[in-house]
CSV table of C-alpha atoms and ligand atoms in Angstrom, one decimal:
chain,number,residue,atom,x,y,z
A,1,UNK,CA,34.0,37.6,-37.0
A,2,UNK,CA,33.6,35.2,-33.9
A,3,UNK,CA,36.9,33.4,-33.5
A,4,UNK,CA,37.3,30.0,-31.0
A,5,UNK,CA,40.6,30.4,-29.6
A,6,UNK,CA,41.0,27.4,-27.4
A,7,UNK,CA,39.7,26.2,-23.9
A,8,UNK,CA,40.8,25.8,-20.4
A,9,UNK,CA,39.7,23.0,-18.1
A,10,UNK,CA,40.4,22.9,-14.2
A,11,UNK,CA,38.8,20.7,-11.3
A,12,UNK,CA,36.6,22.9,-8.9
A,13,UNK,CA,36.8,21.7,-5.4
A,14,UNK,CA,35.1,23.9,-2.9
A,15,UNK,CA,38.3,24.1,-0.8
A,16,UNK,CA,40.4,25.9,-3.3
A,17,UNK,CA,37.9,29.0,-2.2
A,18,UNK,CA,39.0,28.4,1.2
A,19,UNK,CA,42.5,28.2,0.3
A,20,UNK,CA,42.3,31.6,-1.7
A,21,UNK,CA,40.5,33.2,1.4
A,22,UNK,CA,43.3,31.8,3.9
A,23,UNK,CA,46.2,33.0,1.2
A,24,UNK,CA,47.3,29.3,1.5
A,25,UNK,CA,48.2,29.1,-2.2
A,26,UNK,CA,51.9,28.7,-1.4
A,27,UNK,CA,51.6,26.1,1.3
A,28,UNK,CA,53.0,22.8,0.2
A,29,UNK,CA,49.6,21.1,0.1
A,30,UNK,CA,48.4,23.8,-2.1
A,31,UNK,CA,51.2,25.0,-4.4
A,32,UNK,CA,51.0,22.0,-7.0
A,33,UNK,CA,47.5,23.1,-7.8
A,34,UNK,CA,47.8,27.1,-8.0
A,35,UNK,CA,51.3,26.6,-9.8
A,36,UNK,CA,49.1,25.5,-12.7
A,37,UNK,CA,47.5,29.0,-12.9
A,38,UNK,CA,50.2,31.4,-14.0
A,39,UNK,CA,50.6,29.4,-17.4
A,40,UNK,CA,46.9,29.5,-18.1
A,41,UNK,CA,46.7,33.1,-17.3
A,42,UNK,CA,49.7,33.9,-19.6
A,43,UNK,CA,47.9,31.9,-22.5
A,44,UNK,CA,44.7,34.1,-21.6
A,45,UNK,CA,46.9,37.2,-21.9
A,46,UNK,CA,48.2,36.3,-25.2
A,47,UNK,CA,44.4,35.2,-26.6
A,48,UNK,CA,42.6,38.1,-25.0
A,49,UNK,CA,38.9,36.5,-25.0
A,50,UNK,CA,36.3,38.7,-24.7
A,51,UNK,CA,33.8,35.8,-23.7
A,52,UNK,CA,33.8,32.5,-22.2
A,53,UNK,CA,31.3,29.5,-22.7
A,54,UNK,CA,31.5,27.7,-19.3
A,55,UNK,CA,30.4,24.0,-19.3
A,56,UNK,CA,30.2,22.6,-15.5
A,57,UNK,CA,27.4,21.0,-13.2
A,58,UNK,CA,25.2,23.0,-10.6
A,59,UNK,CA,25.8,21.1,-7.1
A,60,UNK,CA,22.4,22.1,-5.7
A,61,UNK,CA,22.7,26.0,-5.3
A,62,UNK,CA,20.6,26.6,-8.6
A,63,UNK,CA,18.9,23.3,-9.2
A,64,UNK,CA,18.2,20.6,-6.7
A,65,UNK,CA,16.9,17.0,-6.8
A,66,UNK,CA,13.3,18.1,-7.4
A,67,UNK,CA,14.1,20.2,-10.7
A,68,UNK,CA,16.9,18.8,-12.6
A,69,UNK,CA,17.5,19.8,-16.1
A,70,UNK,CA,19.9,17.6,-18.2
A,71,UNK,CA,21.1,20.4,-20.0
A,72,UNK,CA,20.3,24.4,-19.1
A,73,UNK,CA,22.0,27.6,-21.1
A,74,UNK,CA,22.0,30.8,-18.9
A,75,UNK,CA,20.6,33.8,-20.8
A,76,UNK,CA,20.8,36.2,-18.0
A,77,UNK,CA,22.9,39.6,-18.0
A,78,UNK,CA,24.7,38.4,-14.7
A,79,UNK,CA,25.3,35.6,-12.7
A,80,UNK,CA,25.5,36.0,-9.0
A,81,UNK,CA,27.6,33.3,-6.7
A,82,UNK,CA,25.6,32.6,-3.5
A,83,UNK,CA,26.4,30.6,0.0
A,84,UNK,CA,26.4,26.8,-1.0
A,85,UNK,CA,27.3,26.0,2.6
A,86,UNK,CA,31.1,25.6,2.3
A,87,UNK,CA,31.9,28.6,4.5
A,88,UNK,CA,33.3,30.4,1.5
A,89,UNK,CA,33.1,33.8,1.0
A,90,UNK,CA,31.3,35.0,-2.1
A,91,UNK,CA,32.8,35.3,-5.3
A,92,UNK,CA,32.3,38.1,-7.6
A,93,UNK,CA,29.3,38.5,-9.9
A,94,UNK,CA,30.0,37.5,-13.7
A,95,UNK,CA,29.0,39.3,-16.6
A,96,UNK,CA,26.4,37.6,-18.9
A,97,UNK,CA,26.3,37.9,-22.5
A,98,UNK,CA,22.3,37.4,-23.4
A,99,UNK,CA,22.5,38.0,-27.1
A,100,UNK,CA,25.0,35.1,-27.6
A,101,UNK,CA,23.4,32.9,-25.0
A,102,UNK,CA,20.1,33.3,-27.1
A,103,UNK,CA,22.2,32.4,-30.5
A,104,UNK,CA,23.5,29.3,-29.0
A,105,UNK,CA,19.9,28.1,-27.6
A,106,UNK,CA,18.8,28.6,-31.1
A,107,UNK,CA,21.1,26.3,-32.4
A,108,UNK,CA,21.0,23.7,-29.8
A,109,UNK,CA,17.0,23.8,-30.4
A,110,UNK,CA,17.3,23.4,-34.1
A,111,UNK,CA,20.2,20.5,-33.4
A,112,UNK,CA,17.2,18.8,-31.2
A,113,UNK,CA,18.5,19.3,-27.8
A,114,UNK,CA,15.9,19.8,-25.5
A,115,UNK,CA,17.5,22.2,-23.1
A,116,UNK,CA,16.2,24.6,-20.2
A,117,UNK,CA,16.7,28.3,-20.4
A,118,UNK,CA,17.5,30.2,-17.5
A,119,UNK,CA,17.0,34.3,-17.8
A,120,UNK,CA,18.0,34.0,-13.9
A,121,UNK,CA,20.4,31.9,-12.6
A,122,UNK,CA,23.1,31.7,-9.8
A,123,UNK,CA,26.6,30.0,-10.1
A,124,UNK,CA,28.4,27.8,-7.8
A,125,UNK,CA,32.1,27.1,-7.1
A,126,UNK,CA,31.9,25.3,-10.4
A,127,UNK,CA,31.8,28.3,-12.5
A,128,UNK,CA,33.0,31.0,-9.7
A,129,UNK,CA,36.3,29.4,-8.5
A,130,UNK,CA,37.8,28.6,-12.0
A,131,UNK,CA,36.9,32.2,-13.2
A,132,UNK,CA,38.7,33.7,-9.9
A,133,UNK,CA,42.0,31.4,-10.6
A,134,UNK,CA,41.8,32.9,-14.1
A,135,UNK,CA,41.4,36.4,-13.3
A,136,UNK,CA,42.3,36.8,-9.5
A,137,UNK,CA,43.0,40.6,-9.7
A,138,UNK,CA,39.9,41.5,-11.6
A,139,UNK,CA,36.0,41.6,-10.0
A,140,UNK,CA,34.3,40.9,-12.0
A,141,UNK,CA,36.7,39.0,-14.5
A,142,UNK,CA,37.0,41.2,-17.9
A,143,UNK,CA,35.0,38.9,-20.2
A,144,UNK,CA,31.2,38.1,-20.4
A,145,UNK,CA,30.1,34.6,-19.9
A,146,UNK,CA,27.6,32.0,-21.1
A,147,UNK,CA,27.0,29.4,-18.4
A,148,UNK,CA,25.8,26.1,-19.6
A,149,UNK,CA,25.1,23.3,-16.9
A,150,UNK,CA,25.1,19.3,-17.5
A,151,UNK,CA,23.5,17.2,-15.1
A,152,UNK,CA,26.2,15.3,-13.3
A,153,UNK,CA,24.5,14.9,-10.2
A,154,UNK,CA,21.1,13.0,-10.3
A,155,UNK,CA,20.9,9.6,-12.6
A,156,UNK,CA,19.9,9.3,-15.4
A,157,UNK,CA,22.8,11.6,-16.5
A,158,UNK,CA,23.3,12.1,-20.2
A,159,UNK,CA,25.9,10.2,-22.0
A,160,UNK,CA,29.3,11.3,-23.1
A,161,UNK,CA,28.5,10.8,-26.5
A,162,UNK,CA,25.5,13.2,-26.1
A,163,UNK,CA,27.8,15.8,-24.2
A,164,UNK,CA,30.3,15.8,-27.0
A,165,UNK,CA,27.4,16.5,-29.5
A,166,UNK,CA,25.9,19.0,-27.3
A,167,UNK,CA,29.5,20.8,-27.3
A,168,UNK,CA,29.9,20.7,-31.0
A,169,UNK,CA,26.5,22.3,-31.7
A,170,UNK,CA,27.8,24.9,-29.4
A,171,UNK,CA,30.7,24.9,-31.8
A,172,UNK,CA,28.5,25.5,-34.9
A,173,UNK,CA,26.5,28.0,-33.0
A,174,UNK,CA,30.0,30.2,-32.1
A,175,UNK,CA,31.2,29.6,-36.0
A,176,UNK,CA,28.1,31.6,-37.3
A,177,UNK,CA,28.1,34.2,-34.8
A,178,UNK,CA,28.3,37.3,-37.0
A,179,UNK,CA,29.6,39.7,-34.2
A,180,UNK,CA,33.3,40.3,-33.3
A,181,UNK,CA,34.3,37.8,-30.7
A,182,UNK,CA,37.3,36.1,-29.2
A,183,UNK,CA,35.8,32.9,-27.4
A,184,UNK,CA,37.3,30.5,-25.2
A,185,UNK,CA,35.6,27.8,-23.7
A,186,UNK,CA,36.0,26.4,-20.1
A,187,UNK,CA,35.3,23.0,-18.9
A,188,UNK,CA,35.3,22.5,-15.1
A,189,UNK,CA,35.0,19.4,-12.5
A,190,UNK,CA,36.6,16.0,-12.2
A,191,UNK,CA,39.0,14.5,-12.6
A,192,UNK,CA,38.4,11.2,-10.6
A,193,UNK,CA,36.7,11.5,-7.4
A,194,UNK,CA,34.0,9.9,-5.1
A,195,UNK,CA,32.7,11.8,-2.2
A,196,UNK,CA,30.6,9.2,-0.5
A,197,UNK,CA,29.5,5.5,-0.6
A,198,UNK,CA,31.9,2.6,0.1
A,199,UNK,CA,34.3,3.9,-2.6
A,200,UNK,CA,34.7,7.2,-0.7
A,201,UNK,CA,37.9,8.5,-1.7
A,202,UNK,CA,38.5,6.6,-5.0
A,203,UNK,CA,40.5,8.2,-7.6
A,204,UNK,CA,42.0,6.6,-10.9
A,205,UNK,CA,45.3,8.0,-12.4
A,206,UNK,CA,45.1,5.7,-15.4
A,207,UNK,CA,41.5,6.6,-16.5
A,208,UNK,CA,42.5,10.2,-15.7
A,209,UNK,CA,45.5,9.9,-17.8
A,210,UNK,CA,43.5,8.3,-20.8
A,211,UNK,CA,41.2,11.3,-20.5
A,212,UNK,CA,44.0,14.0,-20.6
A,213,UNK,CA,45.6,12.0,-23.4
A,214,UNK,CA,42.7,12.0,-25.7
A,215,UNK,CA,40.9,15.3,-25.2
A,216,UNK,CA,43.2,17.0,-27.7
A,217,UNK,CA,43.5,14.2,-30.2
A,218,UNK,CA,40.6,12.2,-30.2
A,219,UNK,CA,37.8,13.4,-27.8
A,220,UNK,CA,35.6,10.6,-29.4
A,221,UNK,CA,37.3,8.1,-27.4
A,222,UNK,CA,36.0,9.4,-24.4
A,223,UNK,CA,32.5,8.4,-25.7
A,224,UNK,CA,33.5,4.5,-25.7
A,225,UNK,CA,32.4,4.6,-22.0
A,226,UNK,CA,28.6,4.7,-21.0
A,227,UNK,CA,28.1,6.6,-18.1
A,228,UNK,CA,28.1,3.6,-15.5
A,229,UNK,CA,31.3,2.5,-17.0
A,230,UNK,CA,32.3,6.2,-16.3
A,231,UNK,CA,31.1,6.1,-12.7
A,232,UNK,CA,33.2,2.8,-12.4
A,233,UNK,CA,36.3,4.4,-13.8
A,234,UNK,CA,36.4,7.5,-12.4
A,235,UNK,CA,34.2,7.7,-9.4
A,236,UNK,CA,30.5,9.1,-8.6
A,237,UNK,CA,31.7,12.5,-9.0
A,238,UNK,CA,34.3,12.0,-11.4
A,239,UNK,CA,31.6,11.8,-14.1
A,240,UNK,CA,32.2,15.5,-14.1
A,241,UNK,CA,34.4,14.6,-16.9
A,242,UNK,CA,31.3,15.0,-18.8
A,243,UNK,CA,31.9,18.8,-18.6
A,244,UNK,CA,35.2,18.4,-20.1
A,245,UNK,CA,33.9,16.5,-23.0
A,246,UNK,CA,31.2,19.1,-23.7
A,247,UNK,CA,33.6,21.9,-23.6
A,248,UNK,CA,36.3,20.1,-25.7
A,249,UNK,CA,33.1,19.4,-28.6
A,250,UNK,CA,32.6,23.4,-28.5
A,251,UNK,CA,36.4,23.9,-29.6
A,252,UNK,CA,35.7,22.4,-32.8
A,253,UNK,CA,37.9,20.0,-34.8
A,254,UNK,CA,41.5,20.7,-33.9
A,255,UNK,CA,43.0,21.4,-30.6
A,256,UNK,CA,46.6,21.0,-29.3
A,257,UNK,CA,48.1,21.1,-25.9
A,258,UNK,CA,49.2,24.4,-24.3
A,259,UNK,CA,49.7,23.1,-20.7
A,260,UNK,CA,48.7,20.3,-18.4
A,261,UNK,CA,49.0,19.5,-14.7
A,262,UNK,CA,47.9,16.7,-12.8
A,263,UNK,CA,48.1,16.3,-8.8
A,264,UNK,CA,46.8,13.8,-6.6
A,265,UNK,CA,44.9,14.7,-4.0
A,266,UNK,CA,43.2,18.2,-3.5
A,267,UNK,CA,40.8,17.3,-1.0
A,268,UNK,CA,39.0,14.2,-2.3
A,269,UNK,CA,39.9,14.7,-5.8
A,270,UNK,CA,42.4,14.2,-8.5
A,271,UNK,CA,43.0,17.7,-9.5
A,272,UNK,CA,44.0,18.8,-13.1
A,273,UNK,CA,44.3,22.0,-15.2
A,274,UNK,CA,44.8,21.7,-18.8
A,275,UNK,CA,44.5,24.4,-21.7
A,276,UNK,CA,44.1,23.6,-25.2
A,277,UNK,CA,44.4,25.9,-28.1
A,278,UNK,CA,43.2,25.9,-31.7
A,279,UNK,CA,44.5,27.0,-34.6
A,280,UNK,CA,43.1,30.5,-34.1
A,281,UNK,CA,44.5,30.4,-30.9
A,282,UNK,CA,48.0,29.5,-32.1
A,283,UNK,CA,48.0,32.4,-34.4
A,284,UNK,CA,46.8,34.9,-31.9
A,285,UNK,CA,49.5,33.7,-29.5
A,286,UNK,CA,52.1,33.8,-32.7
A,287,UNK,CA,51.0,37.6,-33.4
A,288,UNK,CA,51.4,38.8,-30.0
A,289,UNK,CA,55.0,37.2,-29.7
A,290,UNK,CA,55.9,38.9,-33.3
A,291,UNK,CA,54.5,42.1,-32.1
A,292,UNK,CA,56.5,41.7,-28.9
A,293,UNK,CA,59.8,41.1,-30.8
A,294,UNK,CA,59.5,44.1,-33.1
B,301,LIG,C1,34.6,18.1,-3.7
B,301,LIG,C2,35.2,18.2,-5.2
B,301,LIG,C3,33.9,18.5,-6.0
B,301,LIG,O1,33.8,18.6,-7.3
B,301,LIG,C4,32.9,19.2,-5.5
B,301,LIG,O2,32.1,19.8,-6.2
B,301,LIG,C5,32.8,19.3,-4.3
B,301,LIG,C6,33.6,18.9,-3.3
B,301,LIG,C7,36.0,17.4,-3.1
B,301,LIG,O3,36.7,16.9,-3.6
B,301,LIG,O4,36.1,18.0,-1.7
B,302,LIG,FE1,32.0,19.0,-8.4
């Protein structure tokens, strides 16, 4: 039986990769961000996922402005990272799970999502950096990945409501996946940031707190704002919160907060790392603690 154990969510700034390469994790600028990760790794060690369903946006590595799918699902055996022009070392290739990808694709199409299916796909910093933060000592990470990308780059963008519904359709697919699978979802991007234009450098801790507070208990609250309102509230690139909203939808109904950090700024971005778990995740964690105490 497949179990959805929870999710982890993170900002995905390319400079994080540069800090890892320079071993700058303990520097005062970087430590508030990197210190968020030991609790994430401890939680992953408890729930022991076999599979990650990852929601993120591609930044021009795989899809450019000439061809921009609103939603794309990877169905490849593996996903390589490639040079995006940030001067970062290449990150490890992540292993795919084509059978589960196709199962999710079938459900999404049945639920009338007109997605793009990708049997070849590169992955950029939005997938590879959080994977390396979660499993720094593994190359490749000891999990298989289903990548799902959301267009947060070129308008018109999908609404928050549509992204939450997409995630919920994925949750439905995961709930009826017959094989033994321990699933954790991942959502990356955000929080508030704007990289260019008159408001470059814009961040909004109040809106970020609204998102963080509601993701666990009331994710529908995040769908009250239109995409244009989210641009106003979070900045032009802060719309990457759509990835978090979709990932939350894929966790199913109930979620409780395990850990949360929020720090301004990393590069131009309000950086946050959040872990939410489902009831199945809680049971898995408790079983591990009971076994350790026995
Ligand atoms: C930055 C943030 C991002 O989300 C991104 O994709 C690229 C750069 C930044 O703050 O520098
Ligand atoms: Fe980004």
